[in-house]
């Protein structure tokens, strides 16, 4: 079995998750971690894993089969993915849904020109949830698709609360509303408002002297983030936040319900219950790194998404073994 | 939009389901139904759909883009799929898991030789469940996969009961055992015996004068089919059978639970709740017919399985539209 040599760019929660995921896949090895921070400040899971500065990345080109980009969608990936795909096969988790077509085009051109393969926007949403939205529509064209998120910690909404004046720290949990989920599961295709689908619960540590009522008002009225939801705000101490809210659980459901004829309705549900959002996202990135390695070997250059990757390419098993064991 | 012209071979429950499914897909049209029965005995859903004998199939070669084979896995498909793929692109739902490698090889050679594309063993198990078994393993390599079936009517087990002396008619329902499902969902990776996972409930109409106790004994002791399960047998009248047991519901779950690190466990679940097993299976076949049409157009000849087909190929939408709308 050829070992696929993985490079990690960025060592936040997602990069650490990729380290863990690579260690679970015997057909993969970690070539190195590349960081903008001083390398000696990074502690890899396995002390033997080399840590380098980003400036040294190109010097390791021949030792890396696929680079997994673990930066953020706002600042890092729009710049890094197009730049690095000129020298490497890459996987990223670009998750700004509205800007995916633009990101795809920005990666596709340099990837084709340099004969590299890329999968962009891998993870679980976008990613596995997206696959299930496409399959749901294709299998039940006369139907409706519902995506619910949670119970889970939302990084973007937590950040939005943290930036408010008077807030020292905060976390925000997104929770699907059970009654809405049950109505969708029943196959009746309900029309649901934003407020009916999810609620948002915030746990906030105030700055000394901050006005709790003012902070609460600023949160619940925040446009796009909170104003369309029922939002609870609970004030806690820094100690409580550290003790009770350090985990990063998440998950959710994609439900497609539809009719195959007038009287026969069918319900498809895909659900995730994740102890660790970054570790699961990282596991998806690593499986797609295997696919990228194979796409490149087959001469399928350019940008791809999860929609373009056959399921078998994610597995370490051969097509023959998959047919015999798992079909 | 090019219209994909579908031919249906065989007009049982599955063939009727394909008729219904094609009518839900505006990019498809029904070229004809082909049957071994006298064509005038067939009543298609849409009276305008032509019905022909199997003997006329080759004469309609130029009017059919993809042939959907709706026969059984025991007698029909092992013979029909290899024979018909020499003249047509085909999709079948061959579901004898143990003989899939053999069937694949038997279809692959004539498909390549005649430059046709085939997808074999499409449906939900094998099919959508298989995809989820492969994805589950690939995303959570340190884990365990569980497949549960039901609540649903099992055709094979119903047939086995019907063949017993003293039985006039019968249906058998497979039911997952709730406690086992909950243990699996909790992520603890329990080891479960066959008896702990499913129970089997039979509803039997006796022949006049048959001995109920003897029939019950013959059922519960039947090797492979019932002896490893807790089986209930309820005797009912022919009228009750016709009134209460005419539907063909089915469904089930594929659950993968695994660890991405020592302390973090993750659970993926795919579930189906089907009013009509044959209509849903037919909907899957029709979506894969679209993929076969495209595989053929791309020059990807030979046999394929659901593992070889990228999700985007199942959708009528373009890759650009999928990225913009569903990723």
XYZ file of C-alpha atoms in Angstrom:
654
model
C 0.000 0.000 0.000
C 1.383 3.383 -1.049
C 1.502 5.759 1.919
C -0.079 9.157 1.257
C 2.085 11.917 2.707
C -0.006 14.716 4.242
C 1.091 18.268 5.013
C -0.956 20.396 7.424
C -1.162 24.168 6.956
C -2.289 25.888 10.153
C -2.388 24.436 13.646
C -5.621 25.593 15.269
C -8.422 23.220 16.343
C -8.853 21.934 12.795
C -5.123 21.337 12.217
C -4.916 19.426 15.498
C -7.929 17.401 14.363
C -6.136 16.501 11.113
C -3.162 15.253 13.139
C -5.516 12.965 15.065
C -7.300 11.799 11.904
C -4.091 10.957 10.026
C -3.030 8.783 12.972
C -6.247 6.724 12.490
C -5.473 5.971 8.810
C -2.685 3.424 8.251
C -2.305 4.401 4.586
C -1.307 7.950 5.545
C 1.676 9.629 7.141
C 2.222 13.154 8.375
C 4.992 14.919 6.432
C 4.868 18.042 8.558
C 2.931 20.905 10.095
C 3.397 24.369 8.584
C 2.579 27.431 10.668
C 2.866 31.209 10.670
C 3.726 31.084 14.365
C 7.266 30.387 15.601
C 7.530 26.588 15.120
C 8.950 25.998 18.615
C 5.654 27.301 20.088
C 3.719 24.416 18.463
C 3.323 21.102 20.281
C 2.286 18.396 17.836
C 0.340 15.338 19.097
C 3.244 13.136 18.071
C 6.540 14.707 19.146
C 8.203 13.162 16.063
C 6.124 15.279 13.647
C 8.270 18.060 12.178
C 6.967 21.632 12.505
C 8.094 24.266 9.996
C 7.336 27.877 9.189
C 5.126 28.598 6.207
C 8.185 30.131 4.522
C 9.702 26.642 4.265
C 6.647 25.043 2.637
C 7.885 25.039 -0.964
C 11.175 23.453 0.089
C 9.131 20.391 1.218
C 7.154 20.116 -2.025
C 8.583 16.705 -2.970
C 7.808 15.215 0.448
C 4.081 16.062 0.381
C 1.355 14.346 -1.674
C -1.594 16.378 -0.391
C -1.720 19.575 1.629
C -4.681 20.018 3.994
C -5.419 23.707 4.555
C -6.729 24.338 8.061
C -7.097 28.122 8.017
C -10.264 30.203 8.170
C -12.658 30.938 5.326
C -12.599 34.687 5.866
C -8.916 35.597 5.776
C -6.830 32.510 5.028
C -8.371 30.208 2.416
C -9.352 32.803 -0.247
C -5.658 33.664 -0.452
C -3.967 30.337 0.408
C -5.959 27.846 -1.674
C -5.388 29.505 -5.092
C -1.746 30.199 -4.229
C -0.824 26.775 -2.837
C -2.656 24.710 -5.481
C -0.080 26.006 -7.970
C 2.463 23.789 -6.174
C 0.446 21.143 -4.291
C -2.666 18.975 -4.379
C -4.922 20.518 -1.746
C -8.053 20.007 0.335
C -9.774 22.889 2.100
C -12.935 23.417 4.161
C -13.986 26.780 2.708
C -17.420 27.239 4.254
C -18.748 30.655 3.220
C -21.619 29.146 1.215
C -22.393 32.279 -0.818
C -18.804 32.652 -2.049
C -18.168 29.024 -3.037
C -18.571 29.567 -6.832
C -15.998 32.369 -6.694
C -13.600 30.289 -4.571
C -14.029 27.290 -6.888
C -13.069 29.395 -9.926
C -10.094 30.925 -8.095
C -8.736 27.441 -7.287
C -9.690 25.716 -10.554
C -7.571 27.835 -12.915
C -4.196 27.536 -11.134
C -4.889 23.845 -10.373
C -5.436 23.052 -14.061
C -2.473 25.164 -15.144
C -0.130 23.401 -12.715
C -1.735 19.931 -13.071
C -2.824 19.599 -9.470
C -6.076 18.308 -7.979
C -8.112 20.092 -5.318
C -11.248 19.441 -3.313
C -12.692 22.634 -1.860
C -15.408 23.046 0.784
C -15.054 19.577 2.315
C -16.319 18.939 5.848
C -19.846 18.262 7.036
C -21.658 21.467 6.023
C -20.594 22.178 3.365
C -19.668 18.546 2.765
C -21.595 15.492 3.934
C -24.782 17.518 4.437
C -24.425 18.899 0.900
C -24.133 15.378 -0.537
C -27.332 14.432 1.250
C -29.132 17.530 -0.047
C -28.179 16.544 -3.617
C -29.056 12.860 -3.183
C -32.342 13.750 -1.474
C -33.435 15.979 -4.354
C -32.318 13.448 -6.969
C -34.094 10.491 -5.325
C -37.276 12.349 -4.352
C -37.712 15.173 -6.888
C -41.262 15.829 -5.628
C -40.242 16.756 -2.085
C -38.702 19.248 0.315
C -35.288 19.369 2.014
C -34.727 20.588 5.569
C -31.358 21.185 7.212
C -31.211 21.516 11.003
C -28.017 22.300 12.927
C -27.201 21.428 16.513
C -27.246 20.953 19.349
C -23.903 22.588 18.823
C -21.473 25.357 19.488
C -21.479 27.893 16.663
C -18.087 29.535 16.248
C -19.365 32.403 14.090
C -22.182 33.334 16.475
C -19.908 33.012 19.518
C -17.446 35.396 17.853
C -20.228 37.872 17.059
C -21.230 37.991 20.744
C -17.597 38.273 21.904
C -17.119 41.418 19.807
C -19.906 43.331 21.612
C -18.900 46.081 24.073
C -19.122 44.812 27.654
C -18.571 41.138 26.723
C -15.393 39.510 28.060
C -16.119 36.055 26.596
C -19.061 34.078 25.288
C -20.286 30.890 23.643
C -23.426 30.365 21.585
C -25.290 27.089 21.101
C -27.603 26.488 18.160
C -30.449 24.089 18.931
C -32.973 22.638 16.491
C -36.527 22.972 17.816
C -37.775 19.439 18.514
C -41.341 20.068 17.424
C -40.156 21.323 14.017
C -37.888 18.285 13.565
C -40.759 15.924 14.396
C -43.096 17.677 11.960
C -40.475 17.358 9.206
C -39.851 13.682 10.027
C -43.566 12.973 9.721
C -43.311 13.704 5.988
C -45.901 16.509 5.936
C -43.465 19.048 4.408
C -44.291 21.920 6.793
C -43.373 25.504 5.875
C -41.160 26.660 8.756
C -39.911 30.147 9.585
C -36.342 30.692 10.765
C -37.673 31.186 14.318
C -39.578 27.898 14.207
C -36.526 25.831 13.178
C -33.763 26.838 15.588
C -33.222 28.617 18.876
C -29.996 30.222 20.077
C -28.651 30.045 23.629
C -25.812 32.358 24.679
C -23.601 32.037 27.743
C -21.851 35.340 28.382
C -19.084 36.514 30.706
C -19.429 40.296 31.266
C -16.584 42.795 31.461
C -16.346 44.352 34.928
C -18.962 47.107 35.221
C -20.861 46.155 32.028
C -24.651 46.535 31.993
C -26.243 43.081 31.656
C -29.538 44.355 30.234
C -27.753 46.429 27.625
C -25.643 43.442 26.536
C -28.693 41.181 26.396
C -30.514 43.730 24.221
C -27.532 44.114 21.905
C -27.387 40.324 21.419
C -31.049 39.532 20.791
C -31.452 42.466 18.375
C -28.295 41.758 16.338
C -29.352 41.631 12.665
C -28.902 38.312 10.765
C -27.222 36.649 13.766
C -30.007 36.769 16.365
C -32.940 39.032 15.467
C -34.839 36.295 13.591
C -34.471 33.750 16.415
C -35.667 33.207 19.948
C -32.436 33.774 21.830
C -31.693 33.145 25.487
C -28.822 34.962 27.222
C -27.365 33.562 30.456
C -24.630 35.407 32.315
C -21.930 33.228 33.860
C -18.461 33.626 35.380
C -15.204 33.097 33.531
C -14.666 30.000 35.700
C -18.042 28.531 34.714
C -17.303 29.212 31.057
C -13.946 27.437 31.276
C -15.407 24.520 33.263
C -18.707 23.905 31.436
C -18.268 25.223 27.905
C -14.840 24.112 26.653
C -16.120 21.274 24.443
C -17.025 21.802 20.792
C -19.986 19.518 20.157
C -22.110 19.924 17.060
C -24.204 18.017 14.568
C -27.563 18.219 12.912
C -29.865 16.647 10.365
C -30.608 16.781 6.673
C -34.126 15.484 6.072
C -35.700 15.013 2.643
C -39.334 14.063 2.518
C -41.193 13.519 -0.688
C -43.778 11.569 -2.605
C -43.049 8.873 -5.156
C -46.754 8.767 -6.031
C -49.922 10.415 -4.729
C -50.353 8.107 -1.770
C -46.783 7.016 -0.991
C -44.460 9.305 0.933
C -40.841 8.590 1.808
C -38.480 10.170 4.334
C -34.671 10.157 4.131
C -32.686 11.431 7.112
C -28.947 11.925 7.561
C -27.815 12.924 11.012
C -24.576 13.657 12.829
C -23.998 13.691 16.589
C -20.498 15.009 17.115
C -18.532 15.286 20.359
C -15.983 17.381 18.500
C -16.874 19.463 15.478
C -13.237 20.213 14.485
C -12.124 16.575 14.857
C -14.980 15.323 12.678
C -14.430 18.033 10.068
C -10.755 17.054 10.063
C -11.681 13.389 9.516
C -13.697 14.376 6.467
C -10.791 16.457 5.118
C -8.422 13.514 5.542
C -10.752 11.114 3.686
C -11.008 13.651 0.839
C -7.210 13.977 0.850
C -7.167 10.291 -0.123
C -9.594 11.051 -2.953
C -7.495 14.024 -4.094
C -4.400 11.836 -4.208
C -6.262 9.410 -6.488
C -7.853 12.115 -8.657
C -4.371 13.509 -9.241
C -2.990 10.062 -10.076
C -5.841 9.583 -12.593
C -5.050 12.935 -14.221
C -8.237 14.645 -12.978
C -6.704 18.066 -12.446
C -8.540 21.195 -11.320
C -10.965 22.027 -8.533
C -13.573 19.529 -7.344
C -16.259 19.512 -4.690
C -17.772 16.628 -2.754
C -20.342 16.390 -5.579
C -17.605 15.350 -8.030
C -16.051 12.581 -5.922
C -17.327 8.997 -6.154
C -17.792 7.457 -2.674
C -15.334 4.631 -3.353
C -12.470 7.106 -3.785
C -12.718 7.990 -0.075
C -12.056 4.451 1.095
C -8.639 2.841 1.506
C -10.171 -0.383 0.153
C -10.019 -1.367 -3.513
C -13.141 -1.263 -5.693
C -13.149 -5.095 -5.652
C -12.981 -5.249 -1.865
C -15.735 -2.645 -1.506
C -18.032 -4.598 -3.839
C -17.373 -7.832 -1.983
C -17.566 -6.473 1.570
C -19.769 -3.395 1.737
C -22.212 -3.320 -1.201
C -32.378 19.984 -21.680
C -31.850 16.638 -23.424
C -34.597 14.204 -22.500
C -33.359 10.796 -21.345
C -35.446 8.043 -22.885
C -36.079 5.185 -20.455
C -37.131 1.635 -21.267
C -38.593 -0.583 -18.527
C -38.025 -4.341 -18.592
C -40.546 -6.163 -16.407
C -43.785 -4.783 -15.010
C -44.098 -6.026 -11.422
C -44.123 -3.719 -8.385
C -40.676 -2.365 -9.253
C -41.504 -1.698 -12.915
C -44.657 0.137 -11.860
C -42.538 2.151 -9.433
C -40.196 3.132 -12.269
C -43.173 4.380 -14.262
C -44.155 6.597 -11.321
C -40.584 7.813 -10.791
C -40.016 8.736 -14.442
C -43.176 10.865 -14.300
C -41.583 12.878 -11.442
C -38.465 13.722 -13.496
C -39.012 16.340 -16.237
C -35.710 15.452 -17.950
C -36.918 11.882 -18.611
C -39.471 10.211 -20.840
C -40.763 6.672 -20.988
C -39.946 5.001 -24.313
C -41.826 1.821 -23.488
C -42.507 -1.092 -21.173
C -41.214 -4.526 -22.232
C -42.795 -7.631 -20.777
C -42.849 -11.405 -21.132
C -46.606 -11.368 -20.565
C -49.065 -10.636 -23.393
C -48.765 -6.824 -23.749
C -52.541 -6.301 -23.747
C -52.697 -7.683 -20.179
C -50.522 -4.787 -18.918
C -52.126 -1.509 -17.804
C -49.507 1.222 -17.682
C -49.991 4.228 -15.326
C -50.140 6.499 -18.367
C -52.324 4.953 -21.074
C -50.095 6.580 -23.726
C -47.067 4.483 -22.711
C -46.436 1.765 -25.308
C -46.218 -1.821 -24.054
C -44.242 -4.381 -26.079
C -43.160 -7.979 -25.757
C -39.566 -8.677 -24.811
C -39.085 -10.116 -28.305
C -39.467 -6.599 -29.734
C -36.860 -5.015 -27.448
C -33.962 -4.914 -29.917
C -36.169 -3.299 -32.553
C -36.529 -0.295 -30.180
C -32.780 0.037 -29.533
C -32.481 3.485 -31.121
C -35.401 4.889 -29.121
C -33.950 3.991 -25.692
C -31.075 5.714 -23.878
C -31.153 3.611 -20.712
C -32.931 0.363 -19.928
C -34.043 -0.185 -16.317
C -34.245 -3.879 -15.501
C -37.003 -4.623 -13.013
C -36.761 -8.413 -12.773
C -35.724 -10.553 -9.823
C -32.188 -11.266 -8.654
C -32.664 -15.011 -8.607
C -33.892 -15.877 -12.088
C -34.012 -12.727 -14.230
C -31.062 -10.397 -13.700
C -28.183 -12.943 -13.807
C -29.307 -13.739 -17.354
C -30.798 -10.418 -18.538
C -28.187 -7.898 -17.388
C -25.184 -9.464 -19.205
C -27.300 -10.124 -22.298
C -28.986 -6.716 -22.568
C -25.891 -4.625 -21.786
C -24.504 -5.817 -25.119
C -27.148 -3.610 -26.770
C -28.206 -1.029 -24.144
C -27.017 1.090 -21.241
C -28.606 -0.558 -18.213
C -29.395 -0.133 -14.517
C -30.354 -3.090 -12.341
C -31.116 -3.705 -8.660
C -29.325 -7.058 -8.280
C -29.490 -7.610 -4.527
C -27.992 -11.007 -3.753
C -25.078 -9.504 -1.792
C -22.876 -12.600 -1.895
C -23.033 -12.891 -5.683
C -22.411 -9.236 -6.559
C -18.723 -9.687 -7.591
C -19.756 -12.454 -9.996
C -22.645 -10.402 -11.406
C -20.373 -7.353 -11.782
C -17.872 -9.361 -13.840
C -20.638 -10.886 -15.970
C -21.939 -7.400 -16.859
C -18.580 -5.618 -17.122
C -17.118 -7.638 -20.014
C -20.026 -7.329 -22.490
C -20.539 -3.674 -21.480
C -16.919 -2.805 -22.300
C -16.962 -4.838 -25.493
C -20.109 -3.094 -26.747
C -19.235 0.343 -25.309
C -22.198 0.580 -22.969
C -22.423 1.781 -19.375
C -24.124 -0.106 -16.545
C -24.847 0.462 -12.874
C -25.615 -2.781 -11.074
C -27.073 -3.304 -7.598
C -28.684 0.128 -7.270
C -31.510 0.654 -4.793
C -31.343 1.254 -1.056
C -29.693 -1.948 0.198
C -27.591 -2.587 -1.797
C -27.420 1.069 -2.787
C -27.870 4.075 -0.508
C -27.117 1.987 2.593
C -23.929 0.691 0.928
C -22.758 4.247 0.214
C -23.272 5.093 3.860
C -21.355 2.000 4.988
C -18.392 3.076 2.820
C -18.531 6.738 3.874
C -18.901 5.767 7.537
C -15.782 3.582 7.444
C -13.806 6.200 5.515
C -14.726 9.085 7.828
C -14.441 7.155 11.105
C -11.884 4.391 10.522
C -11.748 3.647 14.270
C -15.392 2.638 14.607
C -18.148 0.126 13.989
C -20.977 0.014 11.441
C -24.480 -1.271 12.191
C -27.244 -1.854 9.653
C -30.819 -2.248 10.903
C -33.769 -3.035 8.621
C -37.419 -2.217 9.201
C -40.044 -1.754 10.274
C -40.756 -3.341 6.973
C -42.254 -6.089 4.905
C -39.619 -8.613 3.835
C -40.475 -10.187 0.497
C -37.991 -13.049 0.862
C -39.171 -14.041 4.326
C -42.839 -13.721 3.345
C -42.188 -16.060 0.424
C -40.426 -18.570 2.679
C -43.472 -18.733 4.964
C -45.889 -18.994 2.018
C -44.098 -22.107 0.768
C -44.753 -24.053 4.001
C -47.405 -26.820 3.939
C -50.657 -25.587 5.497
C -50.006 -21.911 4.674
C -52.426 -20.236 2.234
C -50.818 -16.803 2.411
C -48.521 -14.846 4.700
C -46.542 -11.659 5.250
C -43.472 -11.146 7.419
C -42.356 -7.904 9.019
C -38.776 -7.289 10.099
C -38.447 -4.918 13.053
C -35.271 -3.482 14.540
C -35.191 -3.888 18.316
C -35.418 -0.392 19.819
C -33.086 -1.060 22.707
C -30.348 -2.233 20.330
C -30.788 0.835 18.117
C -30.531 3.134 21.151
C -27.383 1.393 22.388
C -25.797 1.808 18.941
C -26.825 5.473 18.738
C -25.180 6.141 22.101
C -21.808 5.485 20.469
C -20.758 2.644 22.797
C -20.209 0.165 19.924
C -22.085 -2.763 21.514
C -21.545 -6.320 20.248
C -25.012 -7.491 19.238
C -26.218 -10.959 18.303
C -28.625 -11.501 15.418
C -31.444 -12.048 17.956
C -30.652 -8.789 19.748
C -30.845 -6.663 16.579
C -34.095 -7.682 14.859
C -37.338 -9.492 15.548
C -39.639 -11.069 12.972
C -43.437 -10.918 13.038
C -45.448 -13.205 10.761
C -49.131 -12.879 9.844
C -50.356 -16.158 8.421
C -53.538 -17.328 6.691
C -53.920 -21.107 7.178
C -55.133 -23.568 4.574
C -58.476 -25.137 5.611
C -57.769 -27.920 8.138
C -54.105 -26.982 8.703
C -52.646 -27.394 12.201
C -51.765 -23.966 13.595
C -49.213 -25.262 16.125
C -47.435 -27.296 13.479
C -47.222 -24.280 11.124
C -45.963 -22.055 13.953
C -43.270 -24.619 14.807
C -42.219 -24.935 11.161
C -41.827 -21.160 10.910
C -39.883 -20.392 14.083
C -37.493 -23.316 13.524
C -36.749 -22.530 9.862
C -32.951 -22.412 9.469
C -31.367 -19.068 8.402
C -34.761 -17.400 7.963
C -36.144 -17.563 11.515
C -34.210 -19.842 13.863
C -31.784 -17.124 14.980
C -34.560 -14.603 15.725
C -37.399 -14.124 18.156
C -40.350 -14.677 15.839
C -44.023 -14.067 16.511
C -46.706 -15.855 14.479
C -50.259 -14.464 14.339
C -53.000 -16.289 12.442
C -55.437 -14.096 10.535
C -58.122 -14.483 7.890
C -57.615 -13.897 4.158
C -59.843 -10.808 4.511
C -57.679 -9.382 7.303
C -54.545 -10.005 5.258
C -56.008 -8.190 2.252
C -57.302 -5.310 4.394
C -54.397 -4.703 6.776
C -51.270 -6.005 5.041
C -51.368 -4.861 1.411
C -48.868 -1.998 1.816
C -45.149 -2.515 1.303
C -43.475 -0.255 3.873
C -39.810 -0.643 4.702
C -36.743 1.280 5.746
C -33.972 1.057 8.272
C -30.783 2.646 9.532
C -27.063 2.576 8.857
C -25.239 3.835 11.924
C -21.482 4.356 12.152
C -20.045 5.253 15.516
C -16.379 5.852 16.063
C -13.686 7.800 17.824
C -11.628 10.561 16.257
C -9.455 10.643 19.403
C -9.473 8.927 22.784
C -12.110 11.171 24.319
C -14.155 12.281 21.296
C -16.761 9.982 19.790
C -18.914 10.734 16.762
C -22.104 9.126 15.467
C -23.317 9.198 11.847
C -26.792 7.889 11.051
C -28.584 7.439 7.740
C -32.187 6.378 7.926
C -35.055 5.654 5.568
C -38.767 5.558 6.413
C -40.527 4.274 3.318
C -44.256 3.976 2.672
C -43.429 1.948 -0.426
C -40.261 -0.097 -0.757
C -40.678 -0.757 -4.519
C -41.470 2.879 -5.344
C -38.424 4.149 -3.443
C -36.161 1.507 -4.986
C -37.518 2.539 -8.388
C -36.718 6.189 -7.639
C -33.122 5.245 -6.899
C -32.907 3.245 -10.153
C -34.209 6.222 -12.126
C -31.671 8.624 -10.582
C -28.890 6.148 -11.443
C -30.291 5.881 -14.987
C -29.473 9.596 -15.312
C -25.927 8.852 -14.098
C -25.582 5.940 -16.538
C -26.656 8.179 -19.409
C -23.890 10.619 -18.457
C -21.245 7.952 -17.822
C -21.952 6.613 -21.302
C -21.750 10.117 -22.824
C -18.363 10.608 -21.069
C -17.085 7.316 -22.499
C -17.023 5.532 -19.128
C -18.033 2.122 -20.423
C -18.347 -1.056 -18.362
C -20.047 -2.006 -15.112
C -20.230 0.427 -12.195
C -21.721 0.343 -8.736
C -23.015 3.153 -6.540
C -19.443 3.406 -5.184
C -18.190 4.541 -8.604
C -20.755 7.283 -9.216
C -20.120 10.857 -8.034
C -23.220 12.308 -6.286
C -23.525 15.198 -8.751
C -24.153 12.770 -11.626
C -27.494 11.796 -10.062
C -28.882 15.319 -10.163
C -30.545 16.966 -13.161
C -28.770 20.195 -12.152
C -25.431 21.274 -13.621
C -22.262 21.177 -11.521
C -22.339 25.004 -11.406
C -25.934 25.073 -10.167
C -25.217 22.410 -7.533
C -22.236 24.375 -6.195
C -24.249 27.590 -6.065
C -27.458 26.141 -4.609
C -26.757 23.026 -2.575
C -23.125 22.973 -1.393
